[in-house]
Tab-separated table of C-alpha atoms and ligand atoms in Angstrom:
chain	number	residue	atom	x	y	z
F	750	UNK	CA	-79.233	-57.980	-12.884
F	751	UNK	CA	-78.868	-56.021	-9.049
F	752	UNK	CA	-77.369	-58.007	-6.204
F	753	UNK	CA	-79.829	-56.261	-4.123
F	754	UNK	CA	-82.412	-57.817	-2.264
F	755	UNK	CA	-80.601	-61.851	-1.997
F	756	UNK	CA	-78.686	-61.975	1.488
F	757	UNK	CA	-75.058	-61.872	0.873
F	758	UNK	CA	-74.186	-65.920	2.189
F	759	UNK	CA	-76.955	-67.110	-0.626
F	760	UNK	CA	-75.673	-68.480	-3.947
F	761	UNK	CA	-76.794	-67.064	-6.725
F	762	UNK	CA	-76.677	-68.427	-9.978
F	763	UNK	CA	-78.414	-65.772	-12.275
F	764	UNK	CA	-80.149	-66.947	-15.980
F	765	UNK	CA	-76.618	-66.366	-17.539
F	766	UNK	CA	-74.890	-68.875	-15.269
F	767	UNK	CA	-72.807	-66.361	-13.639
F	768	UNK	CA	-72.625	-66.971	-9.665
F	769	UNK	CA	-73.590	-62.836	-8.768
F	770	UNK	CA	-73.495	-63.322	-5.129
F	771	UNK	CA	-70.037	-64.790	-5.128
F	772	UNK	CA	-68.589	-62.876	-7.356
F	773	UNK	CA	-69.932	-59.678	-5.261
F	774	UNK	CA	-68.229	-61.806	-1.720
F	775	UNK	CA	-64.884	-61.065	-3.039
F	776	UNK	CA	-65.079	-57.024	-3.346
F	777	UNK	CA	-68.062	-56.065	-0.887
F	778	UNK	CA	-65.313	-55.084	1.236
F	779	UNK	CA	-63.659	-52.479	-1.334
F	780	UNK	CA	-66.715	-51.640	-3.625
F	781	UNK	CA	-69.900	-50.798	-1.206
F	782	UNK	CA	-73.251	-52.774	-2.894
F	783	UNK	CA	-74.810	-49.729	-4.910
F	784	UNK	CA	-71.611	-49.165	-6.572
F	785	UNK	CA	-71.378	-53.443	-7.569
F	786	UNK	CA	-74.377	-53.183	-8.811
F	787	UNK	CA	-73.275	-50.240	-11.435
F	788	UNK	CA	-70.821	-53.037	-12.365
F	789	UNK	CA	-73.017	-55.844	-12.715
F	790	UNK	CA	-73.874	-55.815	-16.620
F	791	UNK	CA	-70.338	-54.898	-18.231
F	792	UNK	CA	-69.360	-58.130	-15.104
F	793	UNK	CA	-71.728	-60.792	-16.777
F	794	UNK	CA	-71.609	-59.500	-20.009
F	795	UNK	CA	-67.124	-59.820	-20.041
F	796	UNK	CA	-67.811	-63.489	-18.616
F	797	UNK	CA	-70.011	-64.213	-21.254
F	798	UNK	CA	-67.906	-62.898	-23.314
F	799	UNK	CA	-64.570	-65.235	-22.503
F	800	UNK	CA	-66.179	-68.517	-23.859
F	801	UNK	CA	-67.783	-66.845	-26.732
F	802	UNK	CA	-64.112	-65.393	-28.000
F	803	UNK	CA	-62.185	-68.263	-25.871
F	804	UNK	CA	-60.516	-65.107	-24.277
F	805	UNK	CA	-58.856	-65.145	-20.698
F	806	UNK	CA	-58.016	-61.556	-18.712
F	807	UNK	CA	-54.743	-60.733	-17.150
F	808	UNK	CA	-54.674	-58.347	-14.968
F	809	UNK	CA	-52.078	-55.825	-13.370
F	810	UNK	CA	-52.129	-55.215	-9.287
F	811	UNK	CA	-53.182	-51.747	-10.290
F	812	UNK	CA	-55.954	-52.543	-12.281
F	813	UNK	CA	-59.733	-51.422	-9.889
F	814	UNK	CA	-61.236	-54.078	-7.757
F	815	UNK	CA	-64.194	-54.638	-9.710
F	816	UNK	CA	-61.583	-55.425	-12.668
F	817	UNK	CA	-59.353	-57.269	-10.695
F	818	UNK	CA	-61.565	-59.171	-8.595
F	819	UNK	CA	-64.818	-58.913	-10.702
F	820	UNK	CA	-63.518	-60.772	-14.162
F	821	UNK	CA	-59.536	-61.301	-13.813
F	822	UNK	CA	-58.644	-64.482	-14.756
F	823	UNK	CA	-54.943	-64.368	-13.894
F	824	UNK	CA	-53.583	-61.785	-11.109
F	825	UNK	CA	-49.617	-60.721	-10.393
F	826	UNK	CA	-47.331	-58.088	-11.009
F	827	UNK	CA	-45.362	-57.663	-13.889
F	828	UNK	CA	-43.521	-60.709	-13.528
F	829	UNK	CA	-46.400	-63.184	-12.586
F	830	UNK	CA	-47.918	-62.072	-15.663
F	831	UNK	CA	-45.260	-62.377	-17.718
F	832	UNK	CA	-44.227	-66.070	-16.955
F	833	UNK	CA	-48.594	-66.613	-16.734
F	834	UNK	CA	-48.761	-65.120	-20.354
F	835	UNK	CA	-46.232	-68.069	-21.577
F	836	UNK	CA	-48.688	-70.451	-20.109
F	837	UNK	CA	-51.887	-69.875	-21.689
F	838	UNK	CA	-54.162	-71.816	-23.362
F	839	UNK	CA	-57.206	-69.994	-24.986
F	840	UNK	CA	-57.044	-68.343	-28.293
F	841	UNK	CA	-57.008	-64.533	-26.454
F	842	UNK	CA	-55.221	-63.145	-24.153
F	843	UNK	CA	-56.293	-59.517	-22.793
F	844	UNK	CA	-54.056	-57.270	-21.137
F	845	UNK	CA	-55.689	-55.284	-18.241
F	846	UNK	CA	-52.563	-53.332	-17.913
F	847	UNK	CA	-50.148	-51.195	-19.801
F	848	UNK	CA	-48.950	-51.779	-23.064
F	849	UNK	CA	-45.636	-53.303	-22.821
F	850	UNK	CA	-47.166	-55.569	-21.010
F	851	UNK	CA	-49.344	-56.649	-24.019
F	852	UNK	CA	-46.306	-56.712	-25.732
F	853	UNK	CA	-44.991	-58.997	-23.307
F	854	UNK	CA	-47.063	-61.115	-23.921
F	855	UNK	CA	-47.335	-61.378	-26.826
F	856	UNK	CA	-42.850	-62.303	-27.491
F	857	UNK	CA	-44.084	-65.077	-24.760
F	858	UNK	CA	-46.837	-66.079	-26.463
F	859	UNK	CA	-46.645	-65.373	-30.071
F	860	UNK	CA	-49.761	-67.969	-31.184
F	861	UNK	CA	-52.205	-66.140	-29.552
F	862	UNK	CA	-54.575	-62.821	-30.120
F	863	UNK	CA	-53.196	-60.175	-27.692
F	864	UNK	CA	-56.219	-57.093	-27.376
F	865	UNK	CA	-55.099	-54.066	-24.873
F	866	UNK	CA	-58.373	-51.954	-24.049
F	867	UNK	CA	-57.208	-48.560	-24.481
F	868	UNK	CA	-54.147	-47.856	-27.062
F	869	UNK	CA	-53.102	-45.368	-24.922
F	870	UNK	CA	-52.184	-47.501	-22.039
F	871	UNK	CA	-48.772	-46.092	-22.515
F	872	UNK	CA	-45.965	-45.745	-19.190
F	873	UNK	CA	-43.816	-42.657	-18.836
F	874	UNK	CA	-40.607	-45.169	-17.820
F	875	UNK	CA	-41.385	-46.816	-21.557
F	876	UNK	CA	-41.124	-42.967	-23.295
F	877	UNK	CA	-38.559	-42.259	-21.951
F	878	UNK	CA	-35.826	-44.312	-23.339
F	879	UNK	CA	-34.694	-44.812	-26.758
F	880	UNK	CA	-32.807	-48.389	-28.589
F	881	UNK	CA	-30.386	-44.779	-29.749
F	882	UNK	CA	-29.958	-44.188	-25.770
F	883	UNK	CA	-29.033	-47.754	-25.697
F	884	UNK	CA	-25.993	-47.493	-28.355
F	885	UNK	CA	-24.949	-44.176	-26.545
F	886	UNK	CA	-24.425	-46.265	-23.378
F	887	UNK	CA	-23.211	-48.904	-24.503
F	888	UNK	CA	-20.252	-46.702	-26.290
F	889	UNK	CA	-20.300	-44.853	-23.042
F	890	UNK	CA	-19.527	-47.848	-20.956
F	891	UNK	CA	-18.033	-50.479	-23.248
F	892	UNK	CA	-18.531	-53.911	-22.554
F	893	UNK	CA	-21.409	-53.619	-19.256
F	894	UNK	CA	-24.184	-55.878	-19.691
F	895	UNK	CA	-27.511	-53.742	-20.456
F	896	UNK	CA	-30.363	-54.429	-18.036
F	897	UNK	CA	-33.562	-53.589	-19.136
F	898	UNK	CA	-36.565	-53.183	-17.102
F	899	UNK	CA	-39.741	-54.603	-18.204
F	900	UNK	CA	-41.459	-51.317	-18.796
F	901	UNK	CA	-39.757	-50.340	-22.117
F	902	UNK	CA	-41.051	-51.079	-25.864
F	903	UNK	CA	-40.195	-54.439	-27.710
F	904	UNK	CA	-37.419	-52.253	-29.906
F	905	UNK	CA	-36.073	-51.423	-27.128
F	906	UNK	CA	-35.522	-54.353	-24.967
F	907	UNK	CA	-34.602	-55.619	-28.580
F	908	UNK	CA	-31.578	-53.385	-28.048
F	909	UNK	CA	-30.614	-55.177	-24.555
F	910	UNK	CA	-28.895	-57.904	-22.795
F	911	UNK	CA	-31.269	-59.376	-20.329
F	912	UNK	CA	-34.898	-57.640	-18.904
F	913	UNK	CA	-35.087	-57.305	-15.290
F	914	UNK	CA	-39.086	-56.168	-13.306
F	915	UNK	CA	-39.383	-55.491	-9.960
F	916	UNK	CA	-39.480	-58.547	-8.439
F	917	UNK	CA	-35.890	-60.047	-9.667
F	918	UNK	CA	-34.170	-57.325	-10.508
F	919	UNK	CA	-31.704	-58.119	-7.472
F	920	UNK	CA	-31.445	-61.438	-8.570
F	921	UNK	CA	-31.102	-60.558	-12.167
F	922	UNK	CA	-28.039	-58.469	-12.161
F	923	UNK	CA	-26.346	-60.422	-8.966
F	924	UNK	CA	-27.316	-63.109	-11.866
F	925	UNK	CA	-24.764	-61.560	-14.601
F	926	UNK	CA	-21.664	-61.679	-11.905
F	927	UNK	CA	-19.851	-58.437	-12.813
F	928	UNK	CA	-19.050	-55.469	-10.506
F	929	UNK	CA	-20.379	-52.377	-13.479
F	930	UNK	CA	-24.320	-53.024	-15.419
F	931	UNK	CA	-26.006	-50.739	-17.252
F	932	UNK	CA	-29.827	-50.738	-16.061
F	933	UNK	CA	-31.781	-48.721	-17.771
F	934	UNK	CA	-34.557	-46.524	-17.807
F	935	UNK	CA	-35.981	-45.473	-13.862
F	936	UNK	CA	-33.112	-43.715	-12.210
F	937	UNK	CA	-34.725	-45.162	-8.687
F	938	UNK	CA	-34.733	-48.353	-8.938
F	939	UNK	CA	-31.662	-48.934	-10.410
F	940	UNK	CA	-29.920	-46.851	-7.650
F	941	UNK	CA	-32.169	-49.016	-5.312
F	942	UNK	CA	-30.640	-51.867	-6.283
F	943	UNK	CA	-27.891	-50.809	-6.539
F	944	UNK	CA	-27.810	-49.530	-3.362
F	945	UNK	CA	-28.255	-53.770	-2.014
F	946	UNK	CA	-26.269	-55.978	-4.849
F	947	UNK	CA	-22.992	-52.544	-4.130
F	948	UNK	CA	-22.698	-52.877	-7.722
F	949	UNK	CA	-22.233	-50.472	-9.932
F	950	UNK	CA	-24.930	-49.513	-12.069
F	951	UNK	CA	-24.720	-46.470	-14.914
F	952	UNK	CA	-28.347	-45.409	-15.572
F	953	UNK	CA	-31.120	-43.220	-17.431
F	954	UNK	CA	-32.693	-40.227	-16.278
F	955	UNK	CA	-36.298	-42.938	-16.704
F	956	UNK	CA	-39.095	-42.611	-13.329
F	957	UNK	CA	-42.834	-43.417	-13.076
F	958	UNK	CA	-44.954	-40.954	-12.479
F	959	UNK	CA	-46.434	-41.940	-10.191
F	960	UNK	CA	-43.970	-43.068	-7.368
F	961	UNK	CA	-42.023	-40.683	-8.408
F	962	UNK	CA	-44.527	-37.944	-6.255
F	963	UNK	CA	-44.216	-39.767	-2.951
F	964	UNK	CA	-41.650	-38.464	-0.784
F	965	UNK	CA	-40.157	-39.347	2.623
F	966	UNK	CA	-41.960	-36.702	4.277
F	967	UNK	CA	-45.115	-38.281	3.154
F	968	UNK	CA	-43.936	-41.564	4.894
F	969	UNK	CA	-43.375	-39.403	8.092
F	970	UNK	CA	-46.957	-38.146	8.409
F	971	UNK	CA	-48.267	-41.441	8.210
F	972	UNK	CA	-46.054	-42.896	10.502
F	973	UNK	CA	-47.273	-39.396	12.743
F	974	UNK	CA	-50.977	-40.139	12.413
F	975	UNK	CA	-50.933	-43.852	12.809
F	976	UNK	CA	-48.759	-44.876	14.899
F	977	UNK	CA	-47.431	-48.620	14.677
F	978	UNK	CA	-47.943	-49.275	10.959
F	979	UNK	CA	-45.621	-50.901	8.533
F	980	UNK	CA	-44.884	-48.927	5.303
F	981	UNK	CA	-44.652	-50.855	2.334
F	982	UNK	CA	-42.712	-49.232	-0.681
F	983	UNK	CA	-41.865	-50.187	-4.867
F	984	UNK	CA	-38.656	-49.461	-5.294
F	985	UNK	CA	-39.494	-47.698	-8.071
F	986	UNK	CA	-39.448	-44.796	-5.164
F	987	UNK	CA	-36.500	-42.471	-4.742
F	988	UNK	CA	-33.838	-43.718	-2.596
F	989	UNK	CA	-34.828	-41.545	-0.240
F	990	UNK	CA	-38.077	-42.331	0.104
F	991	UNK	CA	-37.568	-46.320	0.361
F	992	UNK	CA	-34.967	-45.526	3.416
F	993	UNK	CA	-37.952	-43.928	5.130
F	994	UNK	CA	-39.866	-47.929	4.555
F	995	UNK	CA	-40.271	-50.519	6.580
F	996	UNK	CA	-40.136	-52.830	3.613
F	997	UNK	CA	-39.626	-51.838	-0.785
F	998	UNK	CA	-40.558	-54.650	-3.239
F	999	UNK	CA	-42.963	-55.436	-6.206
F	1000	UNK	CA	-46.472	-55.189	-5.741
F	1001	UNK	CA	-46.489	-59.204	-5.792
F	1002	UNK	CA	-43.806	-58.507	-2.972
F	1003	UNK	CA	-45.795	-56.401	-1.121
F	1004	UNK	CA	-49.013	-58.572	-1.268
F	1005	UNK	CA	-46.801	-61.502	0.011
F	1006	UNK	CA	-45.537	-59.330	2.496
F	1007	UNK	CA	-48.587	-58.180	4.212
F	1008	UNK	CA	-49.870	-62.344	3.577
F	1009	UNK	CA	-47.449	-63.484	5.501
F	1010	UNK	CA	-46.879	-60.534	8.894
F	1011	UNK	CA	-50.945	-59.608	8.429
F	1012	UNK	CA	-49.251	-55.823	10.057
F	1013	UNK	CA	-52.291	-54.491	11.840
F	1014	UNK	CA	-52.177	-51.508	10.020
F	1015	UNK	CA	-49.740	-51.036	6.365
F	1016	UNK	CA	-49.175	-49.083	3.809
F	1017	UNK	CA	-48.885	-49.447	0.702
F	1018	UNK	CA	-46.474	-46.593	-0.785
F	1019	UNK	CA	-47.719	-47.443	-4.679
F	1020	UNK	CA	-49.965	-47.161	-6.885
F	1021	UNK	CA	-54.089	-46.173	-5.544
F	1022	UNK	CA	-55.772	-50.017	-6.594
F	1023	UNK	CA	-53.519	-51.815	-4.284
F	1024	UNK	CA	-54.269	-51.453	-1.497
F	1025	UNK	CA	-57.601	-51.872	-2.259
F	1026	UNK	CA	-57.476	-55.185	-4.271
F	1027	UNK	CA	-55.125	-56.629	-1.309
F	1028	UNK	CA	-57.027	-55.342	1.700
F	1029	UNK	CA	-60.108	-56.461	-0.452
F	1030	UNK	CA	-58.887	-60.096	1.035
F	1031	UNK	CA	-57.709	-59.011	3.799
F	1032	UNK	CA	-61.029	-57.449	5.967
F	1033	UNK	CA	-58.682	-57.754	8.987
F	1034	UNK	CA	-55.908	-55.902	8.553
F	1035	UNK	CA	-56.380	-51.577	8.625
F	1036	UNK	CA	-54.629	-50.463	4.945
F	1037	UNK	CA	-54.216	-46.783	5.372
F	1038	UNK	CA	-53.856	-45.358	1.499
F	1039	UNK	CA	-51.542	-42.478	0.465
F	1040	UNK	CA	-52.784	-42.564	-3.444
F	1041	UNK	CA	-51.159	-41.532	-6.950
F	1042	UNK	CA	-52.851	-42.747	-9.874
F	1043	UNK	CA	-51.341	-44.032	-12.880
F	1044	UNK	CA	-53.198	-43.001	-15.885
F	1045	UNK	CA	-52.325	-45.830	-18.251
F	1046	UNK	CA	-53.796	-48.392	-15.954
F	1047	UNK	CA	-57.329	-46.587	-15.409
F	1048	UNK	CA	-57.696	-46.800	-18.861
F	1049	UNK	CA	-59.238	-50.019	-18.366
F	1050	UNK	CA	-62.251	-49.793	-17.320
F	1051	UNK	CA	-65.293	-52.356	-17.837
F	1052	UNK	CA	-66.546	-50.173	-20.255
F	1053	UNK	CA	-62.871	-50.598	-22.297
F	1054	UNK	CA	-62.108	-54.345	-21.692
F	1055	UNK	CA	-66.256	-55.560	-22.672
F	1056	UNK	CA	-65.865	-53.300	-25.882
F	1057	UNK	CA	-62.375	-54.817	-26.928
F	1058	UNK	CA	-64.031	-58.076	-26.336
F	1059	UNK	CA	-67.108	-57.607	-28.104
F	1060	UNK	CA	-64.822	-55.414	-31.422
F	1061	UNK	CA	-61.389	-57.977	-31.586
F	1062	UNK	CA	-60.160	-54.409	-30.699
F	1063	UNK	CA	-56.957	-52.836	-30.104
F	1064	UNK	CA	-55.134	-56.200	-30.967
F	1065	UNK	CA	-51.049	-55.724	-29.794
F	1066	UNK	CA	-48.607	-57.160	-32.596
F	1067	UNK	CA	-44.760	-57.168	-32.144
F	1068	UNK	CA	-42.564	-55.920	-35.666
F	1069	UNK	CA	-41.172	-59.044	-37.022
F	1070	UNK	CA	-37.707	-57.689	-36.860
F	1071	UNK	CA	-37.369	-56.695	-33.403
F	1072	UNK	CA	-39.401	-59.602	-32.337
F	1073	UNK	CA	-37.177	-62.058	-31.751
F	1074	UNK	CA	-34.049	-59.841	-29.894
F	1075	UNK	CA	-37.035	-58.760	-27.612
F	1076	UNK	CA	-38.588	-62.555	-26.994
F	1077	UNK	CA	-34.512	-63.429	-26.251
F	1078	UNK	CA	-34.200	-60.825	-23.399
F	1079	UNK	CA	-37.187	-61.147	-21.120
F	1080	UNK	CA	-36.603	-65.385	-22.299
F	1081	UNK	CA	-32.909	-64.843	-20.651
F	1082	UNK	CA	-34.583	-62.700	-17.269
F	1083	UNK	CA	-37.287	-65.501	-16.998
F	1084	UNK	CA	-34.537	-68.141	-17.038
F	1085	UNK	CA	-32.956	-67.098	-14.026
F	1086	UNK	CA	-34.824	-68.335	-11.369
J	1258	13P	P1	-44.667	-54.673	-10.837
J	1258	13P	O1	-46.697	-55.259	-10.710
J	1258	13P	O2	-44.095	-55.190	-11.205
J	1258	13P	O3	-44.069	-54.149	-9.529
J	1258	13P	O4	-44.443	-53.560	-11.668
J	1258	13P	C1	-45.282	-51.638	-10.906
J	1258	13P	C2	-45.768	-50.727	-12.732
J	1258	13P	O5	-45.541	-49.943	-12.540
J	1258	13P	C3	-45.653	-51.792	-13.319
J	1258	13P	O6	-46.212	-50.551	-14.204
J	1259	SF4	FE1	-46.014	-47.352	-15.937
J	1259	SF4	FE2	-45.671	-46.262	-13.331
J	1259	SF4	FE3	-48.062	-46.143	-15.058
J	1259	SF4	FE4	-46.461	-48.802	-13.576
J	1259	SF4	S1	-47.637	-47.490	-11.977
J	1259	SF4	S2	-47.388	-48.302	-15.665
J	1259	SF4	S3	-44.595	-47.276	-14.023
J	1259	SF4	S4	-46.494	-44.755	-15.441
């Protein structure tokens, strides 16, 4: 079914019970109508499959707009998705994100079936560190608590004292009330948080393959080309990049900044789809789009999500030996308010 013959302001509920016009209205500012027509078959099938399978889709802010606005039930940054995963009543959670997010959902709601559309959806940060690396850091810095970014495997979380996300890292570090912490595995997030908190931070040479590619010159050039632009950067960017920005925060923090401050022009120094998703809700704001793609996030195509609902692959499990300690590190984070 296509929607090309129907005025945009009409409500078209097809024989499948799905409101096609309302669905397109959410993305019309960022997806041309001819392109949306290509997605419609998968979008309609996914909506039906969710009901049949008693499933909900949790989608990270880096999903492409047809996934984020077209089929997701719950959207957000890593912190919001972790919190929401705990509350899910449906029998199945489809995690449109990356592997560590699916593991976190499984740890926080172990009775649910958690599906990841593509098992290759990893993360350069999660791959940069092992539990053995943490043991060595603990031996070198006795007594320093280990704060682990959620972008890690369950085994690494299990070797940690507490987790954090980019949305609550400052709060977590301050809550510990110590002068020195081991904060792994993102060297740039660690340095950015050290600068903000004044706490001595020992780290590990991990980095995000998306955010490490931004440079201060990118921001200088954006400002030259777009006078008056407000620049928001993700704290996984190198500190020199964050220093050039007007604000640094998690993907949800950036979204809230745009909603609260309504800059006329804004540049989000982060993954490509973030700008599209926020722009879809704010057609009056001009988005300058510096763009680095996360290949792992981009594996969550509509076709992959449809296939995961049709086949039940790929279910994510967490090793019973590591699950309790990993869960404790995440729950310690969620307890800090
Ligand atoms: P947040 O959405 O928590 O800011 O994280 C960004 C990220 O890179 C997740 O992989
Ligand atoms: Fe990992 Fe970076 Fe991709 Fe996020 S954007 S999943 S931190 S590689």
